[in-house]
Amino acid sequence: MHRLLASRLLYHQLDHTRRQGVDFTAKVLNSGRFPPQHRKFLGICASAINFSKDCYRWAQWDNRRPVAVTHPGLEAESRVLVIGSGQIWDDRSGADKRARTEATQESNKRRKLDGEDKVPIYATKFSQEELDAEGRKPKKKVAVMLAYAGSGYKGMQINNDEKTIEGDLFKALVAAGAISKANADDPKKSSFVRCARTDRGVHAAGNIVSLKMIIEDKDIISKINEHLPPQIRVWGYEQAKGSFSAYQRCDSRIYEYLIPTYCFLPPHPESFLGKELINLAKEADDLAGYQDRQHEVSGFWKEAEETHVKPFLDSLDPETSAEVHRALYDEQPKTLDMEPNIEPLEQTEETSAEVRSVATEVPTVGAATKQSVMEGGFRSAGGPQALDAPDSEPSRSDSGLGLSDELHKVTQFPQEAPPIERPPNEEPPTESNQRPQPTPLENALKQLRSTIIAAKRAYRIHPTRLARVQSVLNNYTGTHNFHNYTIAKLPRDPSAKRVIKTFTAGPAPILINNTEWLSLKVHGQSFMMHQIRKMVTMAAFIVRCGCPEERMQESYGHEKLTVPKAPSLGLLLERPLFDTYNRDLARDTSGLERAEIGFEKYEKEVQEFKQREIYERIFREEERDDT
């Protein structure tokens, strides 16, 4: 019955397409695996599928063996619909992977034949004479242990046009002779597979890739490292079984996130967020609970104002001090004019909509200035504006200035500017000499922000606060639906369910350059894109805003929540684990001697690299960029 319903759905779709008068062509792959009645059904499909316009491809599962209807002209990005169990799935569900792989390979071959194939930046091209002179060398399946600092790279996964960790590693393997010249243009030829993919800017104290490698040279590891930058190191390799895959055989992964403890400070009580939290607590009849959860940090901002802000204000001249004081307490400074003198212009529907859109997104100058200055900006506080913004583009709310300039720009409609006549020898003005000089108020607010950031860096987390952080992290353990902690996942998607074994905060924070840092370590089977960074953000928000821990459980429900992601700078892959594979080796009776896969023998080198290239880089870049 289910198959009949699916067949009817497909038939109506094909009949609708046939009546459009389009020419249909197709062929059935592996149809001999099906009984006659199924072959007849696929024959109907083959006679009624249009590849010339929409590039559709249909496949049916029977006894878990796919039979696909495809066409040589099929594009890799074409839609795949799988018929089975009375449902039609889109190819994003992960079905019919073999058919997608075949389509991708066919598309790549066609691009090569058409001369459209662009050489990837990681590939090395050799002449035919060089390939013939090299000869064939034996290759062995190995697991390569490496570490890297991800700063300056577009992540771990290889990319044709971007600088990645795998790209540099692959080029180094070719240059060292670990990969033959014949395979130097495509990592797939060497069965190159990573254990864990890391995002842009994320580090790894331990990661593993598996590949078929030439290991005749005893000094191959040192030769590989000679072609790598200092922030990427290969520790060694272990020979593995021929079927070994670093991704498939990895049982779980341990990640670490380093976060300054001041990210768990509450918002300033006079800021918009601070006042809103009080109002929400009153509406929920939980004001006493909110105050109890913020008890150990309730006096921080008052003490910071007395010891840092007040002495700074006293050092300013009376007029500037009064302007800064008004900026801090919701009184707009005179120099920030919210109503610039603009000639009235005729507005169209589109321009009016644009101005209305910006007006809803841009807060008032007084509120933005106070919120940004009193907390040192969202970027340093771990707030939503910075965490959800691109890593390389600082938010304008960092300084709390310039909002009136932005509003002035959007309320003026584009006009044709008359050309400016200049002497022949005069150079046109550049961006640097056109930039206006900061006013005394802007300089004072900038210095005040630095003063408040210094006060926050001097914060030392209270044991009660640290215990609350751990209590919040405990809500992640177990199997949960993490669709709100990644992108492009629906609540009912089974792949959104992930297993978190442990999530712990270091018992003793470390002090680096007068800033206290906390180590958060999460151990899970696998993680989705941005999942760990969003988990850290949610935990920081729960603690920082004094929310009940029940909010954590609500995030696993079907309601869609917007969870910003923490900066990638503090995240690193500590190590992957291969416990099941290592246990299988212990029970292996084949007589082949293979060592367990792990980083135990390289522990000293790993710790030195982690301290020099990862930890110091994180501390240095955070202090410089205030991420």
XYZ file of C-alpha atoms in Angstrom:
627
model
C 0.000 0.000 0.000
C 2.778 2.416 0.885
C 4.568 1.650 -2.387
C 1.321 2.154 -4.291
C 0.778 5.577 -2.709
C 4.347 6.568 -3.524
C 3.927 5.341 -7.095
C 0.782 7.385 -7.533
C 2.487 10.494 -6.182
C 5.300 9.998 -8.668
C 2.914 9.222 -11.511
C 0.919 12.431 -11.015
C 4.140 14.460 -10.894
C 5.436 12.846 -14.093
C 2.076 13.130 -15.840
C 1.929 16.835 -15.024
C 5.406 17.305 -16.483
C 4.569 15.214 -19.585
C 1.587 17.391 -20.402
C 3.846 20.427 -20.570
C 5.100 19.029 -23.887
C 8.719 18.548 -22.816
C 10.930 15.872 -24.369
C 11.815 13.172 -21.820
C 15.016 11.091 -21.771
C 16.461 8.834 -19.074
C 18.031 5.494 -18.367
C 17.671 3.059 -15.485
C 20.775 1.958 -13.577
C 21.091 -1.508 -12.035
C 17.478 -2.347 -12.823
C 18.406 -6.018 -12.961
C 18.466 -6.040 -9.173
C 14.700 -5.572 -9.107
C 11.938 -8.116 -9.762
C 9.985 -7.687 -13.033
C 7.135 -5.659 -11.525
C 9.620 -3.149 -10.104
C 11.498 -2.974 -13.393
C 8.201 -2.197 -15.109
C 7.597 0.603 -12.601
C 11.065 1.983 -13.224
C 10.514 1.677 -16.946
C 7.505 3.966 -16.577
C 9.700 6.392 -14.662
C 12.420 6.228 -17.320
C 9.961 7.055 -20.054
C 8.555 10.069 -18.231
C 11.428 11.959 -16.588
C 12.638 15.313 -17.819
C 16.353 15.942 -17.461
C 16.667 18.708 -20.023
C 15.103 21.431 -17.863
C 14.971 20.688 -14.132
C 17.571 17.882 -14.037
C 15.479 15.665 -11.804
C 16.711 12.262 -10.745
C 14.535 9.642 -9.158
C 15.649 6.646 -7.157
C 13.862 3.838 -5.406
C 15.029 1.746 -2.450
C 14.184 -1.917 -2.347
C 15.742 -4.172 0.254
C 18.084 -1.277 1.074
C 19.624 -1.422 -2.415
C 19.120 1.754 -4.449
C 18.292 1.794 -8.111
C 18.582 5.230 -9.670
C 17.230 6.763 -12.843
C 19.897 9.169 -14.010
C 21.375 10.854 -17.063
C 24.967 11.754 -18.061
C 23.994 15.430 -18.261
C 22.830 15.491 -14.660
C 24.354 18.332 -12.607
C 25.804 17.615 -9.168
C 23.485 20.121 -7.522
C 20.362 18.570 -9.029
C 17.509 17.572 -6.791
C 17.239 13.934 -5.734
C 13.888 12.410 -4.779
C 13.862 8.961 -3.222
C 10.725 6.834 -3.328
C 10.192 4.343 -0.524
C 8.067 3.604 2.530
C 5.349 5.841 1.163
C 7.415 9.039 1.343
C 9.397 11.292 -0.971
C 12.581 12.702 0.474
C 14.750 15.545 -0.714
C 18.451 14.752 -1.125
C 19.278 16.976 1.884
C 18.023 14.156 4.120
C 21.149 12.199 3.254
C 19.485 9.494 1.152
C 20.977 8.092 -2.026
C 24.543 9.177 -1.288
C 25.961 6.825 -3.888
C 23.830 8.376 -6.633
C 24.914 11.864 -5.550
C 28.561 10.813 -5.627
C 28.168 9.395 -9.126
C 26.495 12.599 -10.294
C 29.295 14.707 -8.811
C 31.949 12.593 -10.511
C 30.099 12.803 -13.820
C 29.835 16.576 -13.516
C 33.552 16.889 -12.742
C 34.467 14.750 -15.749
C 32.307 16.865 -18.005
C 33.916 20.090 -16.785
C 37.339 18.648 -17.481
C 36.357 17.611 -20.994
C 34.884 21.059 -21.648
C 38.041 22.769 -20.403
C 36.145 24.482 -17.579
C 37.947 22.689 -14.782
C 39.885 25.155 -12.625
C 43.018 23.905 -10.889
C 42.484 24.036 -7.096
C 44.993 26.026 -5.062
C 46.086 22.872 -3.212
C 46.796 20.857 -6.380
C 50.263 20.456 -7.869
C 50.510 19.867 -11.608
C 53.370 17.862 -13.076
C 54.338 17.265 -16.671
C 53.912 13.885 -18.294
C 57.691 13.409 -18.329
C 57.831 13.917 -14.555
C 55.008 11.468 -14.019
C 56.665 8.806 -16.187
C 60.037 9.274 -14.443
C 58.602 8.838 -10.949
C 57.376 5.277 -11.286
C 55.007 3.473 -8.956
C 55.783 3.153 -5.240
C 53.991 1.031 -2.635
C 51.474 2.829 -0.433
C 50.121 1.945 2.984
C 46.944 3.055 4.746
C 48.048 5.154 7.712
C 46.575 7.437 10.376
C 48.500 10.725 10.526
C 48.505 12.642 13.822
C 48.741 16.432 13.541
C 48.040 19.700 15.366
C 47.429 23.226 14.116
C 46.441 26.756 15.036
C 43.507 27.772 12.853
C 44.108 31.528 12.793
C 44.353 32.804 9.228
C 42.754 29.672 7.727
C 39.261 29.099 6.368
C 38.847 25.975 8.462
C 40.140 22.428 8.247
C 38.184 21.095 5.249
C 39.900 21.371 1.889
C 38.558 24.036 -0.471
C 39.377 24.708 -4.104
C 39.649 28.485 -3.709
C 40.409 29.127 -0.010
C 43.409 28.603 2.225
C 42.678 25.666 4.533
C 44.592 23.370 6.874
C 44.017 20.331 4.666
C 45.124 22.268 1.611
C 48.502 23.152 3.131
C 48.897 19.640 4.547
C 48.134 18.024 1.191
C 50.689 20.221 -0.607
C 53.295 19.366 2.044
C 52.626 15.630 1.642
C 53.142 15.929 -2.108
C 56.296 18.036 -1.743
C 57.777 15.564 0.755
C 57.085 12.568 -1.495
C 54.465 11.015 0.806
C 51.909 11.294 -2.018
C 52.875 10.409 -5.567
C 52.920 13.015 -8.302
C 50.197 11.148 -10.135
C 47.870 11.750 -7.185
C 48.983 15.324 -6.496
C 45.910 16.927 -8.038
C 43.169 15.188 -6.050
C 43.166 14.069 -2.373
C 40.496 11.463 -3.124
C 43.019 9.463 -5.127
C 44.897 8.857 -1.868
C 41.715 8.155 0.158
C 42.349 11.339 2.131
C 39.804 11.525 5.012
C 39.790 13.824 8.050
C 38.656 12.719 11.490
C 37.043 16.010 12.531
C 36.255 19.164 10.592
C 36.943 22.477 12.328
C 35.506 25.867 11.366
C 37.367 29.009 10.386
C 39.780 30.129 13.083
C 39.315 26.997 15.230
C 42.444 25.253 16.498
C 43.321 21.587 17.116
C 45.819 20.209 19.597
C 45.158 16.812 18.073
C 43.475 15.755 14.848
C 43.877 12.732 12.583
C 43.650 12.174 8.843
C 43.766 8.776 7.139
C 45.224 8.223 3.684
C 47.294 5.898 1.523
C 50.817 7.199 1.981
C 54.291 6.326 0.736
C 56.257 5.510 3.892
C 59.528 4.106 2.517
C 61.500 7.143 3.750
C 62.230 6.962 7.493
C 62.535 10.770 7.653
C 59.212 11.399 5.944
C 57.693 13.195 8.989
C 60.514 15.720 9.247
C 60.347 16.317 5.487
C 56.608 16.963 5.703
C 57.107 19.474 8.523
C 59.758 21.291 6.486
C 57.029 22.243 4.000
C 54.536 23.335 6.671
C 54.265 26.649 8.531
C 55.087 26.619 12.273
C 51.407 26.680 13.201
C 50.852 23.249 11.603
C 52.789 20.222 12.887
C 52.657 16.524 12.011
C 53.638 14.330 14.971
C 53.749 10.947 13.284
C 51.683 8.162 11.798
C 50.481 4.672 12.604
C 49.906 2.012 9.976
C 46.251 0.935 9.978
C 43.991 -1.591 8.350
C 43.288 -1.136 4.665
C 39.644 -0.320 5.373
C 40.443 2.219 8.086
C 38.704 5.593 7.856
C 39.555 8.312 10.349
C 36.008 9.652 10.188
C 34.115 6.355 10.353
C 36.200 4.724 13.102
C 36.305 7.729 15.430
C 34.158 7.035 18.505
C 34.037 10.523 20.020
C 35.798 13.863 20.186
C 36.880 16.170 22.999
C 36.828 19.933 22.466
C 38.031 22.717 24.725
C 36.802 26.296 24.838
C 38.745 29.014 26.650
C 36.569 31.882 27.841
C 37.366 34.913 30.028
C 35.495 34.723 33.326
C 34.206 38.282 32.914
C 31.866 36.940 30.218
C 29.760 35.623 33.125
C 29.330 39.097 34.636
C 25.770 40.471 34.637
C 24.853 43.459 32.466
C 25.093 46.874 34.067
C 21.933 47.483 36.162
C 21.388 50.856 34.457
C 21.769 49.463 30.937
C 18.793 48.549 28.775
C 19.420 44.831 29.191
C 19.890 45.158 32.942
C 16.575 46.988 33.328
C 14.783 44.575 30.999
C 15.946 41.570 33.036
C 14.467 43.126 36.179
C 11.167 43.755 34.412
C 11.029 40.189 33.045
C 11.793 38.748 36.474
C 8.954 40.775 37.964
C 6.545 39.648 35.250
C 7.486 36.010 35.941
C 7.160 36.596 39.705
C 10.780 35.451 40.054
C 12.503 38.630 41.232
C 13.735 36.985 44.423
C 15.127 34.057 42.458
C 16.820 36.387 39.975
C 18.456 38.397 42.754
C 19.600 35.199 44.448
C 21.217 33.937 41.220
C 23.059 37.276 40.828
C 23.888 37.734 44.513
C 27.642 37.103 44.346
C 28.110 39.693 41.561
C 25.472 42.226 42.591
C 28.041 44.765 43.763
C 30.537 44.490 40.918
C 29.363 47.419 38.807
C 29.020 49.749 41.809
C 32.560 48.946 42.894
C 33.842 49.328 39.313
C 32.299 52.787 39.062
C 33.829 53.865 42.355
C 37.320 52.531 41.649
C 37.601 53.071 37.876
C 34.877 55.269 36.358
C 34.686 58.051 38.964
C 38.479 58.736 39.046
C 38.471 58.887 35.243
C 35.574 61.355 35.146
C 37.276 63.507 37.764
C 40.355 63.723 35.532
C 38.393 65.304 32.643
C 37.591 68.949 32.234
C 34.159 69.903 33.638
C 32.403 70.310 30.264
C 33.589 66.981 28.804
C 32.945 65.222 32.122
C 29.359 66.477 32.117
C 28.839 65.265 28.524
C 30.223 61.809 29.354
C 28.075 61.680 32.478
C 24.972 62.451 30.415
C 25.939 59.770 27.881
C 26.135 57.206 30.682
C 22.779 58.061 32.179
C 20.437 58.296 29.205
C 20.921 61.995 28.548
C 21.969 62.639 24.976
C 25.186 64.655 24.665
C 24.916 67.928 22.845
C 27.459 67.000 20.180
C 25.432 63.978 19.016
C 22.607 65.589 17.072
C 19.767 63.160 16.416
C 17.955 65.516 14.059
C 20.413 66.677 11.397
C 19.373 69.556 9.238
C 18.240 67.838 6.021
C 16.275 69.334 3.214
C 12.929 67.532 2.767
C 13.045 65.241 -0.249
C 10.384 63.402 -2.129
C 10.175 59.857 -0.781
C 9.108 56.805 -2.706
C 7.664 53.650 -1.220
C 11.018 51.884 -1.457
C 13.016 54.654 0.217
C 10.436 55.045 2.964
C 10.572 51.327 3.665
C 14.357 51.501 3.827
C 14.316 54.338 6.348
C 11.671 52.575 8.434
C 13.745 49.383 8.406
C 16.868 51.137 9.617
C 14.908 53.113 12.195
C 13.706 49.875 13.747
C 17.210 48.413 13.858
C 19.174 51.441 15.119
C 18.551 52.345 18.786
C 18.766 55.848 20.148
C 22.186 57.347 20.583
C 21.798 57.704 24.312
C 20.796 54.080 24.844
C 23.457 52.696 22.523
C 26.169 54.863 24.022
C 25.263 53.969 27.563
C 24.890 50.261 26.887
C 28.176 50.084 24.982
C 30.280 52.240 27.250
C 29.009 50.957 30.583
C 29.670 47.343 29.561
C 32.702 47.977 27.402
C 30.744 46.977 24.320
C 29.027 43.697 23.537
C 32.150 42.255 21.985
C 33.977 42.086 25.284
C 30.902 41.152 27.237
C 30.061 38.167 25.105
C 26.777 39.698 24.058
C 24.605 39.016 21.067
C 25.739 41.774 18.760
C 29.300 40.541 18.617
C 28.741 36.818 18.876
C 26.456 36.638 15.883
C 28.480 39.008 13.738
C 31.309 38.032 11.373
C 34.589 37.532 13.191
C 36.464 40.059 11.095
C 33.907 42.871 11.206
C 33.624 44.695 14.538
C 30.241 46.109 15.397
C 29.646 49.834 15.448
C 28.111 49.384 18.877
C 31.584 48.699 20.247
C 32.249 52.385 20.709
C 28.701 53.573 21.039
C 29.467 56.395 18.601
C 28.565 57.164 15.024
C 24.898 56.211 15.190
C 23.761 59.700 14.260
C 26.140 59.588 11.292
C 24.625 56.315 10.133
C 21.097 57.649 10.536
C 22.121 60.772 8.650
C 23.335 58.613 5.771
C 20.167 56.563 5.437
C 17.864 59.584 5.642
C 19.659 61.266 2.762
C 18.771 59.878 -0.628
C 21.489 59.332 -3.211
C 22.182 62.305 -5.411
C 24.633 62.992 -8.192
C 27.537 64.918 -6.628
C 29.070 67.635 -8.816
C 32.720 67.096 -9.747
C 35.275 68.987 -7.689
C 37.814 71.022 -9.621
C 41.388 70.685 -8.319
C 44.754 71.992 -9.488
C 46.525 69.619 -11.909
C 49.302 68.771 -9.438
C 47.018 68.226 -6.453
C 46.392 64.602 -5.473
C 42.800 63.581 -4.813
C 41.946 63.195 -1.137
C 42.291 59.716 0.316
C 40.142 58.025 2.920
C 42.694 58.759 5.648
C 42.818 62.513 5.165
C 39.050 62.726 4.631
C 38.255 61.056 7.956
C 37.134 63.669 10.496
C 39.154 64.124 13.637
C 37.507 62.688 16.771
C 35.915 65.177 19.111
C 36.974 65.491 22.773
C 33.795 63.675 23.766
C 34.524 60.761 21.417
C 38.078 60.483 22.766
C 36.763 60.561 26.324
C 34.168 57.851 25.640
C 36.824 55.695 23.987
C 39.111 56.056 27.001
C 36.206 55.352 29.333
C 35.408 52.160 27.461
C 39.025 51.016 27.854
C 38.823 51.856 31.551
C 35.690 49.731 32.022
C 37.208 46.841 30.040
C 40.225 46.981 32.367
C 37.839 46.815 35.340
C 36.154 43.757 33.863
C 39.474 42.051 33.231
C 40.276 42.502 36.908
C 37.204 40.426 37.837
C 37.825 37.077 39.527
C 35.004 34.562 39.400
C 33.400 33.635 42.716
C 33.241 29.909 43.644
C 29.445 30.174 43.782
C 29.425 31.614 40.256
C 31.750 28.858 39.033
C 29.471 26.217 40.565
C 26.516 27.764 38.736
C 28.449 27.593 35.450
C 29.035 23.883 36.006
C 25.391 23.353 36.959
C 24.278 24.974 33.701
C 26.738 22.897 31.650
C 25.376 19.704 33.209
C 22.115 20.314 31.339
C 23.891 19.446 28.084
C 24.813 15.877 29.047
C 22.784 13.093 27.504
C 20.952 12.840 24.190
C 19.144 16.026 23.160
C 17.745 17.705 20.076
C 20.295 20.421 19.284
C 18.505 21.899 16.255
C 18.719 25.361 17.880
C 22.491 25.036 18.200
C 23.344 24.758 14.525
C 22.147 26.008 11.148
C 19.699 24.574 8.596
C 18.305 21.900 10.930
C 14.610 21.360 11.486
C 13.299 20.246 14.890
C 12.108 16.909 13.488
C 15.391 16.130 11.739
C 16.791 12.964 13.380
C 20.363 14.106 12.716
C 19.852 17.031 15.123
C 19.939 14.599 18.054
C 23.454 14.376 19.461
C 25.018 12.674 22.473
C 27.047 14.743 24.939
C 28.953 12.582 27.399
C 30.431 15.295 29.614
C 30.670 19.092 29.682
C 32.890 20.361 32.481
C 34.360 23.662 33.608
C 37.914 23.679 34.916
C 37.968 23.708 38.718
C 40.763 26.302 38.832
C 40.705 29.273 36.405
C 44.067 30.387 35.040
C 45.397 33.954 35.128
C 47.057 35.281 31.976
C 48.079 38.946 31.603
C 45.739 40.044 34.411
C 42.769 38.290 32.736
C 41.184 35.224 34.298
C 40.319 32.392 31.896
C 38.099 29.358 32.344
C 38.560 26.092 30.451
C 35.365 24.386 29.263
C 35.740 20.833 27.947
C 32.995 18.967 26.116
C 33.119 15.286 25.192
C 30.625 14.076 22.595
C 30.211 11.561 19.824
C 29.962 14.155 17.061
C 29.083 17.806 16.665
C 27.240 19.872 14.096
C 28.389 23.153 12.580
C 28.743 25.908 15.212
C 27.196 23.615 17.842
C 29.886 24.007 20.511
C 30.172 27.757 20.023
C 26.403 28.153 20.379
C 26.372 25.881 23.438
C 28.995 28.093 25.093
C 26.959 31.201 24.267
C 23.757 29.770 25.716
C 25.517 28.766 28.936
C 27.120 32.214 29.241
C 23.755 33.929 28.678
C 21.990 31.759 31.261
C 24.599 32.553 33.914
C 25.159 36.179 32.914
C 21.480 37.088 32.777
C 20.471 35.108 35.864
C 17.976 32.952 33.944
C 16.501 29.759 35.398
C 18.151 26.609 34.114
C 14.806 25.467 32.722
C 15.587 27.643 29.699
C 18.166 25.035 28.694
C 15.544 22.310 28.466
C 13.221 24.611 26.513
C 15.913 25.042 23.861
C 15.646 21.330 23.038
C 11.968 21.690 22.125
C 10.454 22.373 18.721
C 10.361 26.144 19.196
C 12.961 27.911 17.065
C 15.383 30.042 19.080
C 18.123 32.332 17.820
C 21.331 31.414 19.650
C 24.384 33.496 18.680
C 27.730 31.758 18.325
C 30.735 32.521 20.503
C 33.979 33.676 18.825
C 35.946 30.901 17.163
C 39.183 32.136 18.723
C 38.732 30.228 22.001
C 37.731 26.858 20.500
C 40.125 23.985 19.920
C 39.839 20.287 19.224
C 41.767 18.595 21.996
C 41.784 15.074 20.585
C 39.635 12.413 18.884
C 39.197 8.998 20.490
C 39.406 5.589 18.776
C 38.599 3.279 21.688
C 36.606 0.724 19.676
C 39.258 0.463 16.971
C 42.007 0.056 19.565
C 40.029 -2.693 21.340
C 39.606 -4.490 18.016
C 43.372 -4.353 17.524
C 43.901 -6.008 20.892
C 41.659 -8.911 19.821
C 43.193 -9.170 16.351
C 44.646 -12.636 15.691
C 46.004 -11.971 12.196
C 49.560 -11.648 13.515
C 50.083 -8.187 12.018
C 51.619 -5.765 14.481
C 49.741 -2.471 14.486
C 49.947 0.153 17.188
C 46.954 1.817 18.793
C 45.890 5.166 17.390
C 46.289 8.012 19.850
C 48.485 10.898 20.980
C 49.966 9.364 24.138
C 53.486 8.976 22.726
C 53.471 12.630 21.560
C 52.049 14.102 24.775
C 55.074 16.290 25.536
C 55.259 17.761 22.034
C 51.495 18.312 21.964
C 51.498 20.219 25.252
C 54.375 22.438 24.133
C 52.669 23.171 20.821
C 49.354 23.857 22.544
C 50.946 26.369 24.906
C 53.099 28.090 22.255
C 50.905 28.133 19.156
C 47.362 27.910 20.532
C 47.046 29.225 24.097
C 49.452 32.127 23.627
C 47.804 32.965 20.310
C 44.355 33.002 21.931
C 45.492 35.216 24.822
C 47.419 37.554 22.533
C 44.653 37.997 19.946
C 41.922 38.414 22.558
C 43.853 41.150 24.340
C 44.644 42.871 21.033
C 41.242 42.608 19.362
C 38.996 42.296 22.446
C 37.015 39.505 20.788
